[in-house]
mmCIF file of C-alpha atoms in Angstrom:
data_model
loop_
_atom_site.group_PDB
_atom_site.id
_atom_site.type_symbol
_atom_site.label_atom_id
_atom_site.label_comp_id
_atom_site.label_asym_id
_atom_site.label_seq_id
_atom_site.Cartn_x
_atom_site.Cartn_y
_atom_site.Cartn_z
ATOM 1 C CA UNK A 142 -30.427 -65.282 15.358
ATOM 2 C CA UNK A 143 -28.096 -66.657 17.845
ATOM 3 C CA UNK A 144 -26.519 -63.631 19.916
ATOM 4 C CA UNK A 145 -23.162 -65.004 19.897
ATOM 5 C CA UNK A 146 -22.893 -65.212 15.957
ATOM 6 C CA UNK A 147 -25.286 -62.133 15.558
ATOM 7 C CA UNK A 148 -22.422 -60.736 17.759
ATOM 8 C CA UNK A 149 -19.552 -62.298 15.704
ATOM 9 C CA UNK A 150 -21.067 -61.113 12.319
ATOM 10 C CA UNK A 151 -21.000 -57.608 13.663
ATOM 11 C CA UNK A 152 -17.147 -57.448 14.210
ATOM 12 C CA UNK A 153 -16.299 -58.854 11.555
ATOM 13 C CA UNK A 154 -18.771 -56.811 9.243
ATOM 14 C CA UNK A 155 -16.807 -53.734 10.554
ATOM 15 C CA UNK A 156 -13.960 -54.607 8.981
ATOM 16 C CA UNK A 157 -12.836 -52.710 5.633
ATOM 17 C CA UNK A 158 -13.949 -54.360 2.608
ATOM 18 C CA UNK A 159 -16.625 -56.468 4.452
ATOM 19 C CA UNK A 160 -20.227 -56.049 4.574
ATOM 20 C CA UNK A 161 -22.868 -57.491 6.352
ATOM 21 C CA UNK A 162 -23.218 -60.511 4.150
ATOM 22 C CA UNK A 163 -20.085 -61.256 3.503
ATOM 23 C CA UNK A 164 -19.317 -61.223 7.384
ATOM 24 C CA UNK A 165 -22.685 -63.717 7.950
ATOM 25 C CA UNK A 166 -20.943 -65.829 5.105
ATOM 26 C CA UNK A 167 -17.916 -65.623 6.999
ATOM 27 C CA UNK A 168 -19.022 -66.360 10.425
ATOM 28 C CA UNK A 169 -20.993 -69.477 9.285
ATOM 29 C CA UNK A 170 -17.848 -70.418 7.367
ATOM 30 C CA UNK A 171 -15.962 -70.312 10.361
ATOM 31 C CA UNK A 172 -18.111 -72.105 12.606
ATOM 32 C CA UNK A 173 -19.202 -74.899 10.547
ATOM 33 C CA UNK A 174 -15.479 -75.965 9.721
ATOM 34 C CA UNK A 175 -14.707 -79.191 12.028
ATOM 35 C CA UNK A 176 -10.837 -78.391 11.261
ATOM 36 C CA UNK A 177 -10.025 -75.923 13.710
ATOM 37 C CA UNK A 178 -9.919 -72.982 11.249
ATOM 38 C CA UNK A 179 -11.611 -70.059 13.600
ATOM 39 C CA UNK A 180 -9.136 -71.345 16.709
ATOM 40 C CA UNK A 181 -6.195 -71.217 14.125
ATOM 41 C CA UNK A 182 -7.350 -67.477 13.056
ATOM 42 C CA UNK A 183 -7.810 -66.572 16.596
ATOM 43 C CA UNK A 184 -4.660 -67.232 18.246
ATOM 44 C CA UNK A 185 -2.521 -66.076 15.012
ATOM 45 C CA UNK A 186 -4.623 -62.987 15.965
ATOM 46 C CA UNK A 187 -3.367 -62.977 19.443
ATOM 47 C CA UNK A 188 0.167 -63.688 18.343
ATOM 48 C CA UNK A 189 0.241 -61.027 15.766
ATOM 49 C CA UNK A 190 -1.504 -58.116 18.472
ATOM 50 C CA UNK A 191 1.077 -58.732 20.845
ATOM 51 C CA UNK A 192 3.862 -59.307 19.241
ATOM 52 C CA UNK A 193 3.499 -56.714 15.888
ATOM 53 C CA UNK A 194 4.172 -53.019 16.546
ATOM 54 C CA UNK A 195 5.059 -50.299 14.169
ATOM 55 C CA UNK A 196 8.897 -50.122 13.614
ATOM 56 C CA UNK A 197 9.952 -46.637 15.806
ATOM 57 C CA UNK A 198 11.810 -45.450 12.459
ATOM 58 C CA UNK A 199 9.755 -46.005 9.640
ATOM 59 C CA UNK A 200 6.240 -46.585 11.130
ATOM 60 C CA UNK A 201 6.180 -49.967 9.176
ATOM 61 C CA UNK A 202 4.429 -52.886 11.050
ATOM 62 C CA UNK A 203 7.270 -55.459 12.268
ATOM 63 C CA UNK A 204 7.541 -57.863 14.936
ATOM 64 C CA UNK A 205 11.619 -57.320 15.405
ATOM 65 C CA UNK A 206 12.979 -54.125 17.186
ATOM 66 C CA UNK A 207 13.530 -52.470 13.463
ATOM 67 C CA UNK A 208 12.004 -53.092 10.365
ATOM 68 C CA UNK A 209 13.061 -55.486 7.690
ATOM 69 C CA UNK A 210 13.359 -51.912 5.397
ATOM 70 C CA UNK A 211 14.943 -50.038 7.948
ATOM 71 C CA UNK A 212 17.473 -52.723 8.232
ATOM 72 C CA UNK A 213 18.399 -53.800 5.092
ATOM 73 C CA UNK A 214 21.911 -52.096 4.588
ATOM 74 C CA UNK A 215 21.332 -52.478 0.535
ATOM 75 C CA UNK A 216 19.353 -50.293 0.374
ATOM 76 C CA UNK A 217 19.629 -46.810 -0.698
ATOM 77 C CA UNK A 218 19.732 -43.721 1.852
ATOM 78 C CA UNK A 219 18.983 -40.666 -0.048
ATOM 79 C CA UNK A 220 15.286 -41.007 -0.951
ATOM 80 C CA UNK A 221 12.437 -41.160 1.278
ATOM 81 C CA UNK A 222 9.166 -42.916 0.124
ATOM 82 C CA UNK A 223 5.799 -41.284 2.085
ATOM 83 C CA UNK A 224 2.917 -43.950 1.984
ATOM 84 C CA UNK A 225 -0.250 -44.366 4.240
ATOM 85 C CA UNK A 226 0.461 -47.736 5.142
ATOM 86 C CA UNK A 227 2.111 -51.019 5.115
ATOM 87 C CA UNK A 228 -0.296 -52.067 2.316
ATOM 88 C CA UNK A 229 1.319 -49.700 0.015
ATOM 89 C CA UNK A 230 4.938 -50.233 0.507
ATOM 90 C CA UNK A 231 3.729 -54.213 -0.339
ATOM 91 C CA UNK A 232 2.896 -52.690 -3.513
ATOM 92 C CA UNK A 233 6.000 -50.605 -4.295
ATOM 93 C CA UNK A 234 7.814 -53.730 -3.340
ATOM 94 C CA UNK A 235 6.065 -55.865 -5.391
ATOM 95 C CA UNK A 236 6.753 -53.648 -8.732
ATOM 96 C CA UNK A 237 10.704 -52.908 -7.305
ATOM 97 C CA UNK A 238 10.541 -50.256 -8.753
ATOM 98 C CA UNK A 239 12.060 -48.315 -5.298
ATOM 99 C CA UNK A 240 15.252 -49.337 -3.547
ATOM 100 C CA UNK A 241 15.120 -46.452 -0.729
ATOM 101 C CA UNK A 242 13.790 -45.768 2.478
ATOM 102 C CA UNK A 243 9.989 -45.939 3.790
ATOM 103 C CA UNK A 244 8.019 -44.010 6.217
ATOM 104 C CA UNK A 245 4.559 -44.784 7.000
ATOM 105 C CA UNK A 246 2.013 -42.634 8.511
ATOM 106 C CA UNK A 247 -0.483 -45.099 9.066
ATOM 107 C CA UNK A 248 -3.265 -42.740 8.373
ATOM 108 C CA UNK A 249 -4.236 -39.172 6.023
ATOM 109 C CA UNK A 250 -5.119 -35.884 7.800
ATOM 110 C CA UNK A 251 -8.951 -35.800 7.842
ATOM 111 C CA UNK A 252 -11.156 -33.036 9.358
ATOM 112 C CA UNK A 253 -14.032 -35.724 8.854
ATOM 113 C CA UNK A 254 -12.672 -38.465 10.752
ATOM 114 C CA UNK A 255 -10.964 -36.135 13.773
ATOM 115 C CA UNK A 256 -7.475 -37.011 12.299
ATOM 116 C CA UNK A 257 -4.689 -34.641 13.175
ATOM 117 C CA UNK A 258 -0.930 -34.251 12.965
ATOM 118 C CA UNK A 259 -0.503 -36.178 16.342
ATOM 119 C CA UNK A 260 -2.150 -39.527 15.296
ATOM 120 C CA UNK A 261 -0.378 -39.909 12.380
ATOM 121 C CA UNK A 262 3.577 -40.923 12.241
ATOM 122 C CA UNK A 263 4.835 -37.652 11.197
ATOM 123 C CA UNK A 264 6.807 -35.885 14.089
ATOM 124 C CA UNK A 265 10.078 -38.165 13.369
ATOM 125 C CA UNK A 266 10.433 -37.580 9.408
ATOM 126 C CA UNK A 267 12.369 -34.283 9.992
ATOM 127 C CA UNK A 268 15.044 -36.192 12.676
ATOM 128 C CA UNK A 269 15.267 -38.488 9.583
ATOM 129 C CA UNK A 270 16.521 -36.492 7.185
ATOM 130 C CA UNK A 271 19.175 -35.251 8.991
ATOM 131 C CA UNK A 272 20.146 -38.711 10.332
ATOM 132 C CA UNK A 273 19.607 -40.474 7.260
ATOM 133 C CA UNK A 274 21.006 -37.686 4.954
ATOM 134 C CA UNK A 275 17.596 -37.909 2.996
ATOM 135 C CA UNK A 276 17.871 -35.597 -0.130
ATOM 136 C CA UNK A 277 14.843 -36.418 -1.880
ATOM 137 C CA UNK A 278 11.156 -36.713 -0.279
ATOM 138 C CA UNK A 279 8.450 -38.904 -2.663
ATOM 139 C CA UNK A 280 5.218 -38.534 -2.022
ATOM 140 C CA UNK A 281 3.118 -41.907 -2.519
ATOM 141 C CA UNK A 282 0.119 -40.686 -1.009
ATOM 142 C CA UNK A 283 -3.533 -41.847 -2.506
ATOM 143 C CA UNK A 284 -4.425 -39.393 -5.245
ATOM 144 C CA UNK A 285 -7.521 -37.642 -2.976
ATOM 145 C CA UNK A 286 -7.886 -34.620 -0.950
ATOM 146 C CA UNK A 287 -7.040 -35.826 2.157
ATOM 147 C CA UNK A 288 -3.358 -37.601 0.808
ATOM 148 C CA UNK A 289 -2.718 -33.736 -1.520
ATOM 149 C CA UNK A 290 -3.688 -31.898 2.333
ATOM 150 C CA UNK A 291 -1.440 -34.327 4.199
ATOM 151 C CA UNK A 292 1.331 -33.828 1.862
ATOM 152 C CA UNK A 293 0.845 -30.141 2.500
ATOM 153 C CA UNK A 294 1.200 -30.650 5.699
ATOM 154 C CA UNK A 295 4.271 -32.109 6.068
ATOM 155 C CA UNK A 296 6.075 -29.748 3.472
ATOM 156 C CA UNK A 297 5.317 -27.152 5.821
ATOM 157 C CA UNK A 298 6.883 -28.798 8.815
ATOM 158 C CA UNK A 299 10.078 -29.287 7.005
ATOM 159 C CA UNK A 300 12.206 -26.175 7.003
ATOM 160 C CA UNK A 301 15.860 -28.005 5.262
ATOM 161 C CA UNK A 302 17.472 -26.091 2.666
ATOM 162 C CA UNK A 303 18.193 -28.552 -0.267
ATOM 163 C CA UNK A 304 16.033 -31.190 0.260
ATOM 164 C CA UNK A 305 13.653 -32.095 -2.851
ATOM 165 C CA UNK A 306 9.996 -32.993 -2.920
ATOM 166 C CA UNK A 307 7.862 -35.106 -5.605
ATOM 167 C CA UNK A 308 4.895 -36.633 -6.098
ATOM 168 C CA UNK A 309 3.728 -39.250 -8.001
ATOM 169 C CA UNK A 310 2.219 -38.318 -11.927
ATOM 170 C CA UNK A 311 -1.276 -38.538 -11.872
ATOM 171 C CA UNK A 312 -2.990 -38.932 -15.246
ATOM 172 C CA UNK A 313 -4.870 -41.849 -17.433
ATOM 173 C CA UNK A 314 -3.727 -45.578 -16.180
ATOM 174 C CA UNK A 315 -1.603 -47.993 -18.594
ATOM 175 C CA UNK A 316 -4.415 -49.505 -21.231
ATOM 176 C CA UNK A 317 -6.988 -46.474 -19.888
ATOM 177 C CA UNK A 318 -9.643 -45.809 -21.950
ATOM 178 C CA UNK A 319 -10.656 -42.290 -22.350
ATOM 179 C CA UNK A 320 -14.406 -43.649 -21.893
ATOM 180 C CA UNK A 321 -14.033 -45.352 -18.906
ATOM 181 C CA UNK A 322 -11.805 -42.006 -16.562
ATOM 182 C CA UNK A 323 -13.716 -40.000 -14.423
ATOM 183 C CA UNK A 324 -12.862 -36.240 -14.942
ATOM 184 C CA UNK A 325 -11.025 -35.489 -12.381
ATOM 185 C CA UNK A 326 -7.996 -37.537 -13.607
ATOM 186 C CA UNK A 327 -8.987 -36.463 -16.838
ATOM 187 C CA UNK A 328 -8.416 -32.686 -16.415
ATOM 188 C CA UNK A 329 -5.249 -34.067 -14.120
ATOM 189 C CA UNK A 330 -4.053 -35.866 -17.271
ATOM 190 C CA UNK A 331 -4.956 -32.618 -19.712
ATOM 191 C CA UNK A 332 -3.065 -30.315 -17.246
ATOM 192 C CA UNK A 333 0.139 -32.437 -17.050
ATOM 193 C CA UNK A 334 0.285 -33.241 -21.228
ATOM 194 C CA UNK A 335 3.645 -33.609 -22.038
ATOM 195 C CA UNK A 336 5.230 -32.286 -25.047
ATOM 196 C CA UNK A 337 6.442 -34.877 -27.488
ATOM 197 C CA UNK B 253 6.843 -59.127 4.671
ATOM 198 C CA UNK B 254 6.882 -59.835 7.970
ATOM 199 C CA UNK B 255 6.372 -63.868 8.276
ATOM 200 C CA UNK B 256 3.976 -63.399 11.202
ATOM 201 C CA UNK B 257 1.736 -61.070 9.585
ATOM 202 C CA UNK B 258 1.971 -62.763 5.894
ATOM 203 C CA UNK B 259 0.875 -65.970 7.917
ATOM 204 C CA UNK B 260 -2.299 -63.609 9.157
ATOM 205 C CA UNK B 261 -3.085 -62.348 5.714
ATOM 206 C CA UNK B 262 -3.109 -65.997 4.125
ATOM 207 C CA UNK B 263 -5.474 -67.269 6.972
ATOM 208 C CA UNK B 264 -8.087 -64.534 6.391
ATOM 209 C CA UNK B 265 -7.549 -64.800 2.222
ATOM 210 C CA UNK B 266 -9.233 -68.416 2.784
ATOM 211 C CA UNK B 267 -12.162 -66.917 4.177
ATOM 212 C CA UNK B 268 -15.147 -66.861 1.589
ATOM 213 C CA UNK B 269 -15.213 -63.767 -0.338
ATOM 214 C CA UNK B 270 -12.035 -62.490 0.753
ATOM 215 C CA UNK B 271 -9.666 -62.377 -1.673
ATOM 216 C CA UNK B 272 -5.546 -61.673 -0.744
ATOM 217 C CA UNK B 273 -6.003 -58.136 -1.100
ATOM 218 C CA UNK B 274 -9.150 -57.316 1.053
ATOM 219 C CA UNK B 275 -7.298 -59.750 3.845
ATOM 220 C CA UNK B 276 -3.939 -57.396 3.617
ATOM 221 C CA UNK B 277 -6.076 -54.306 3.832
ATOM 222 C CA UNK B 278 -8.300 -56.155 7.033
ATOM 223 C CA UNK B 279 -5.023 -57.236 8.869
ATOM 224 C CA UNK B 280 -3.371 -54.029 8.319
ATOM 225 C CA UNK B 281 -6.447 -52.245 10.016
ATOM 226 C CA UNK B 282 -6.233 -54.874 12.870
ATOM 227 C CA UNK B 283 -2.864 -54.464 13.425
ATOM 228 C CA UNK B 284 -2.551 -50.458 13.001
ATOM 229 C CA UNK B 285 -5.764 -50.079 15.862
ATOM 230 C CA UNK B 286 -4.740 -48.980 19.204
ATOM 231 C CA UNK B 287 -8.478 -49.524 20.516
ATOM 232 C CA UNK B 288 -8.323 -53.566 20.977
ATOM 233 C CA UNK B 289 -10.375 -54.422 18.091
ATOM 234 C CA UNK B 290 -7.837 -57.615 17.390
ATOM 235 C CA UNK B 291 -7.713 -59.230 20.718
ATOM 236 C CA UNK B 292 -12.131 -58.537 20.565
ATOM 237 C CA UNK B 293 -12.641 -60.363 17.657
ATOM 238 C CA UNK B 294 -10.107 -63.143 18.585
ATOM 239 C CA UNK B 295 -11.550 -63.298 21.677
ATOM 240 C CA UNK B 296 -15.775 -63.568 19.868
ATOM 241 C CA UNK B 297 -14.057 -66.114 17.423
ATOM 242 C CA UNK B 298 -12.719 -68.145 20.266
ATOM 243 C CA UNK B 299 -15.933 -67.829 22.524
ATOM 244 C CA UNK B 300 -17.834 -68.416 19.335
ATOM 245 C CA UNK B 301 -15.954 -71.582 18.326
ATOM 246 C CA UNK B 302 -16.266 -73.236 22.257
ATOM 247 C CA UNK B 303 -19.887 -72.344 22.717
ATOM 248 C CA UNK B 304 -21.598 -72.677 19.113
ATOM 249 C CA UNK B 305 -22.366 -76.183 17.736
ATOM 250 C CA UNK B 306 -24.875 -77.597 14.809
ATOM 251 C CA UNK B 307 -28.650 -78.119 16.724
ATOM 252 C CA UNK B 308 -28.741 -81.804 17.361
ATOM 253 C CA UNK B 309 -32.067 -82.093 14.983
ATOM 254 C CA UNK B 310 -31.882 -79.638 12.681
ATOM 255 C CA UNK B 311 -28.244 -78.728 12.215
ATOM 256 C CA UNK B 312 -29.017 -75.202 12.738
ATOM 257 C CA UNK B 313 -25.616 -73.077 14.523
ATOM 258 C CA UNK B 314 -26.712 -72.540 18.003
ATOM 259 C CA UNK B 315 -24.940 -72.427 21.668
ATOM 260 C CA UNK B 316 -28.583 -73.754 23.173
ATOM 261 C CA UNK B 317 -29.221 -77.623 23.808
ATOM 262 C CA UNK B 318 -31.598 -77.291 20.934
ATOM 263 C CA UNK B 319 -31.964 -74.437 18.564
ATOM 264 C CA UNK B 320 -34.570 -71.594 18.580
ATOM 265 C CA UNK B 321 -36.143 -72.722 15.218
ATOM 266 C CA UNK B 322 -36.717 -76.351 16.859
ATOM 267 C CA UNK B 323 -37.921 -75.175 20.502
ATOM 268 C CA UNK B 324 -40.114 -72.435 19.501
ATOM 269 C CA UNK B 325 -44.175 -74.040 19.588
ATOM 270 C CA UNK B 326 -45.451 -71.304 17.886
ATOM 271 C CA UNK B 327 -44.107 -72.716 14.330
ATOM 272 C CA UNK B 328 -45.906 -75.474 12.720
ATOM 273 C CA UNK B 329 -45.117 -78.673 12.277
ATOM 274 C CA UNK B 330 -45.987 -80.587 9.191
ATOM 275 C CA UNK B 331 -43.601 -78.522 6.789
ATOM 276 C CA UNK B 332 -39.539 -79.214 6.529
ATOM 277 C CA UNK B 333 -37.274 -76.815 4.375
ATOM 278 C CA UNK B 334 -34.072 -78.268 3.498
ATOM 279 C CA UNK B 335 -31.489 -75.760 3.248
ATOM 280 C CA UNK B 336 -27.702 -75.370 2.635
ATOM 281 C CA UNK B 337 -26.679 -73.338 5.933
ATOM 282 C CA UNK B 338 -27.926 -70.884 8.241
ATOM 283 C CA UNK B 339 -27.587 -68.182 6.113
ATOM 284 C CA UNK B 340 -30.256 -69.146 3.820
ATOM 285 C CA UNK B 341 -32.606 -69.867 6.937
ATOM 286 C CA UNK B 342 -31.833 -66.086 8.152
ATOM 287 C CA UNK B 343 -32.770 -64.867 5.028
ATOM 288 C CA UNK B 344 -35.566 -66.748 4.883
ATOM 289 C CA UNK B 345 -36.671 -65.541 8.188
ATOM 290 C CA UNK B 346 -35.929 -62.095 7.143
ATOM 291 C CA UNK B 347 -38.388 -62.564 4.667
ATOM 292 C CA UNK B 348 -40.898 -64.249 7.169
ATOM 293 C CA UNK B 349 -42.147 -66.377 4.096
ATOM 294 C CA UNK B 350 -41.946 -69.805 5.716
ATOM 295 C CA UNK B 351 -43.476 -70.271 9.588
ATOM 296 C CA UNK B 352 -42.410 -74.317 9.187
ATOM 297 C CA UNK B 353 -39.267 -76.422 10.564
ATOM 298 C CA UNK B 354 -36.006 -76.263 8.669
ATOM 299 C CA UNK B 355 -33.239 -78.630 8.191
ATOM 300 C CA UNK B 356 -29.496 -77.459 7.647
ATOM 301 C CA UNK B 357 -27.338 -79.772 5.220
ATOM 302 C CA UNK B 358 -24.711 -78.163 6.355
ATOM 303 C CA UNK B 359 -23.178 -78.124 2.345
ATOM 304 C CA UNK B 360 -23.862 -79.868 -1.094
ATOM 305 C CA UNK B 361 -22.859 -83.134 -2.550
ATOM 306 C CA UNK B 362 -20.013 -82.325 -4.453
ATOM 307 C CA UNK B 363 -17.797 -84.471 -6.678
ATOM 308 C CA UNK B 364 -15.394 -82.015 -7.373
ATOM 309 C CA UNK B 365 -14.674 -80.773 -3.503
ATOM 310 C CA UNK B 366 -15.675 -84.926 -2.417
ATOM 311 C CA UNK B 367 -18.661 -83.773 -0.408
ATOM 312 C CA UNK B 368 -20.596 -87.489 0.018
ATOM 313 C CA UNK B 369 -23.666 -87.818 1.978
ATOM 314 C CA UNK B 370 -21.604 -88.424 5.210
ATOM 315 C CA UNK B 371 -20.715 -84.889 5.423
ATOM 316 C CA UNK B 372 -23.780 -83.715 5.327
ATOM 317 C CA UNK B 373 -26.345 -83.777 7.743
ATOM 318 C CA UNK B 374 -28.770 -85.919 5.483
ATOM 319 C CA UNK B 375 -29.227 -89.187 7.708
ATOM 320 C CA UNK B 376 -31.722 -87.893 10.134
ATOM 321 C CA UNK B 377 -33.977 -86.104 7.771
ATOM 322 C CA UNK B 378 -36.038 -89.991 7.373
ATOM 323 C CA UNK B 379 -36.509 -89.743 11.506
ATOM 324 C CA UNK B 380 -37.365 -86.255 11.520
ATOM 325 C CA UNK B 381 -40.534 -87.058 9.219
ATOM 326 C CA UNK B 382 -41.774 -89.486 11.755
ATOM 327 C CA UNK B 383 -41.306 -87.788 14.909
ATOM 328 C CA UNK B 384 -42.716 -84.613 13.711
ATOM 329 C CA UNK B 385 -45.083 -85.584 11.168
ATOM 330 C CA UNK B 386 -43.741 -83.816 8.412
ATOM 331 C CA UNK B 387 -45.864 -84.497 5.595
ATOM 332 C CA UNK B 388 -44.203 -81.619 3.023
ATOM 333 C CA UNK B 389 -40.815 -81.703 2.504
ATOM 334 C CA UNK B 390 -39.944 -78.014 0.418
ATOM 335 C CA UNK B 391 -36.389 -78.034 -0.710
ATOM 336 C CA UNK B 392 -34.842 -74.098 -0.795
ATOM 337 C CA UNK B 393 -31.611 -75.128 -1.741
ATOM 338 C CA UNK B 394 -29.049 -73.117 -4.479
ATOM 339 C CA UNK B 395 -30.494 -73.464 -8.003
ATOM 340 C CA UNK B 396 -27.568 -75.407 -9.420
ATOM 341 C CA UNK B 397 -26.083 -78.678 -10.652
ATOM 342 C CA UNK B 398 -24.941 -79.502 -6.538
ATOM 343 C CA UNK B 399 -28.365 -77.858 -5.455
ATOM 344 C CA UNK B 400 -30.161 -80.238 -7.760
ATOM 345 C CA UNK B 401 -28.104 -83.246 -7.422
ATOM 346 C CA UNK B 402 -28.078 -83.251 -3.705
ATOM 347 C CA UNK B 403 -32.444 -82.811 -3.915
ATOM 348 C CA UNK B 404 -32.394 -85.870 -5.779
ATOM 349 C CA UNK B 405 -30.436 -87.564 -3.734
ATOM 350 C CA UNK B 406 -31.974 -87.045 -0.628
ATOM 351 C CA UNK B 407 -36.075 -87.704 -2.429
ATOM 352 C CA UNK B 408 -34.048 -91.222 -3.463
ATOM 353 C CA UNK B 409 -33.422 -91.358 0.501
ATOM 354 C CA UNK B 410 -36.716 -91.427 1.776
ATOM 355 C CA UNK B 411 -39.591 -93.499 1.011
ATOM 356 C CA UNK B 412 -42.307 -92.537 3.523
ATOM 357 C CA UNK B 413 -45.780 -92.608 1.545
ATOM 358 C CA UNK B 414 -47.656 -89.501 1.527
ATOM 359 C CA UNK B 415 -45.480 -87.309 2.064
ATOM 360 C CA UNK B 416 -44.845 -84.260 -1.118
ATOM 361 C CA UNK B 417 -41.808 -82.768 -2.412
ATOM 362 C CA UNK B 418 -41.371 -79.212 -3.815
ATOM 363 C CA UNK B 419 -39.174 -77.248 -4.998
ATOM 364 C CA UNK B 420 -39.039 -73.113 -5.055
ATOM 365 C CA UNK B 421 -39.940 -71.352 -8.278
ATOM 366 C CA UNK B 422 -37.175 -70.973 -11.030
ATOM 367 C CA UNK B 423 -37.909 -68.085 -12.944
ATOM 368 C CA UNK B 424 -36.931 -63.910 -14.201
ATOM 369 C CA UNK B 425 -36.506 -62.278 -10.769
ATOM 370 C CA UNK B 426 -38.732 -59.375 -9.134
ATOM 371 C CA UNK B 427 -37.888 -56.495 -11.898
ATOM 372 C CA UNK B 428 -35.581 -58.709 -13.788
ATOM 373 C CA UNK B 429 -35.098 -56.974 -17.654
ATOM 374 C CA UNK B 430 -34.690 -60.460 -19.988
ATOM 375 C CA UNK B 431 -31.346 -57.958 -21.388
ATOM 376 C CA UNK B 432 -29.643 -59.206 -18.085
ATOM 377 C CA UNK B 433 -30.732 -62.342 -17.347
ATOM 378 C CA UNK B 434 -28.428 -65.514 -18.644
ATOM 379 C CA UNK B 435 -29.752 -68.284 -20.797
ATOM 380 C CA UNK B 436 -30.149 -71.378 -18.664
ATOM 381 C CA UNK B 437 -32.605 -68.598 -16.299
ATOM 382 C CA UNK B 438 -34.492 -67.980 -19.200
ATOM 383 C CA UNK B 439 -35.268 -71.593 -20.706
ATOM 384 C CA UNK B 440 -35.997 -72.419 -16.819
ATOM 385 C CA UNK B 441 -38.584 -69.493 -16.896
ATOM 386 C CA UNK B 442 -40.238 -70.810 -20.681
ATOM 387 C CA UNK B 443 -40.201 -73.952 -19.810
ATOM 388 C CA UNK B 444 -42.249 -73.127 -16.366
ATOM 389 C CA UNK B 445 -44.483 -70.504 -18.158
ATOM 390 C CA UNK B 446 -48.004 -69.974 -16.623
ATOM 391 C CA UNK B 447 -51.080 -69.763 -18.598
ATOM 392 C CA UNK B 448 -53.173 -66.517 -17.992
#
């Protein structure tokens, strides 16, 4: 194959949720459009590196000096939202379900991966809760080992008297059949039965 | 959302099979790197896009003059395999099945997306069979209603005499269980049933 597009595959193949085949499918894609498609995705690549940076409050990625969240005076102070990343505070925005603040880590704790307290955004959150009088911590983390450690880890770096934390429930999905759950979340589920 | 990185997101959700979620997830991972791997791959796409252009005779993506399926001697002449793009030349190289010339539509005839013959690289197939004495022409295109429209199409093209048409086997796949394959698979593989 052509070293150029063998080259071209390989990036993009590295990318999460795209394999090898995908990427070739991709790259050919790209290259056999006559409309300008892979200089259009190029340069709103460029623009986007240069100009996006994570907001120095919340760690949320934003291309103005503070984040559109951070911003927004209607929303509540009060309650702090931990998620991974930007990906997930799309989500909780998408059900509006929470009106509060966000702070992204961009990242989990891993021992695997060589990820410590120092690449992730986490030094800031205890400034913010004095600054933003934050009463409540929720933890949004994914459901694994790595998101339950990283929670750990920041309950133990903040020392405030009065200041509550929570977690998301963890049990069997909305329309979950009892067939179809792995066990973990099904001993999660059995362990958190509420009382009717 | 951020407009600039929304606009990002959209551009790599048109990519083929990359839905709006795996793009949010890819341009999050971009964005959140600190190692260059954005300004990289912009940078291969650009390269890519200047330097890479369809092989003059067999349509074949290549930044040479003339492919490496076209100027390599060692392969014979005498055999053409029409394909829909490169990728089904790689893996047909992968497989090292075929040691003929190929030819690269470049697509299918499509009603539906208004693929005509002009769009494809079709017209120079009838020159090709002169000037290198093709005298089999094996289509290896996608077993479907384009796949087999576009096949006719391009037999009703050419009226050299002598030369053979053929198509590759339909049939149960390698290991195939009859549980899993689908209907129109099956009648193919009756209807093409080999005495023993």
């Amino acid at each position: 194959m052509n070293i150029k597009i063998e080259k071209l595959i390989k990036q993009f193949a590295k990318l999460p949720r795209v394999g090898t085949r995908a990427a070739t499918r991709i790259v050919i894609a790209l290259l056999q459009d006559k409309t300008g498609k892979s200089e259009s995705l190029a340069n709103a690549l460029l623009d986007a590196a240069e100009h996006i940076h994570p907001c120095p409050n919340c760690g949320v990625l934003t291309d103005s000096k503070i984040c559109e969240y951070c911003s927004d005076t209607a929303r509540q102070n009060g309650e702090l939202c931990i998620v991974r990343d930007l990906s997930d505070v799309l989500v909780l925005e998408k059900s509006g379900i929470f009106r509060g603040r966000y702070h992204v880590l961009g990242g989990m704790l891993s021992g695997v991966d060589g990820i410590t307290p120092s690449d992730l955004n986490i030094a800031n959150i205890v400034s913010r809760i004095e600054k933003e009088k934050i009463n409540e911590i929720i933890f949004a983390l994914p459901n694994t080992v790595e998101g339950k450690t990283t929670q750990q880890y920041i309950i133990s770096t903040i020392n405030t008297p009065d200041i509550s934390f929570s977690e998301l429930a963890s049990g069997v999905p909305l329309g979950g059949d009892l067939d179809y759950i792995d066990d973990g979340t099904l001993t999660l589920a059995f362990g958190g039965r509420k009382k009717l």
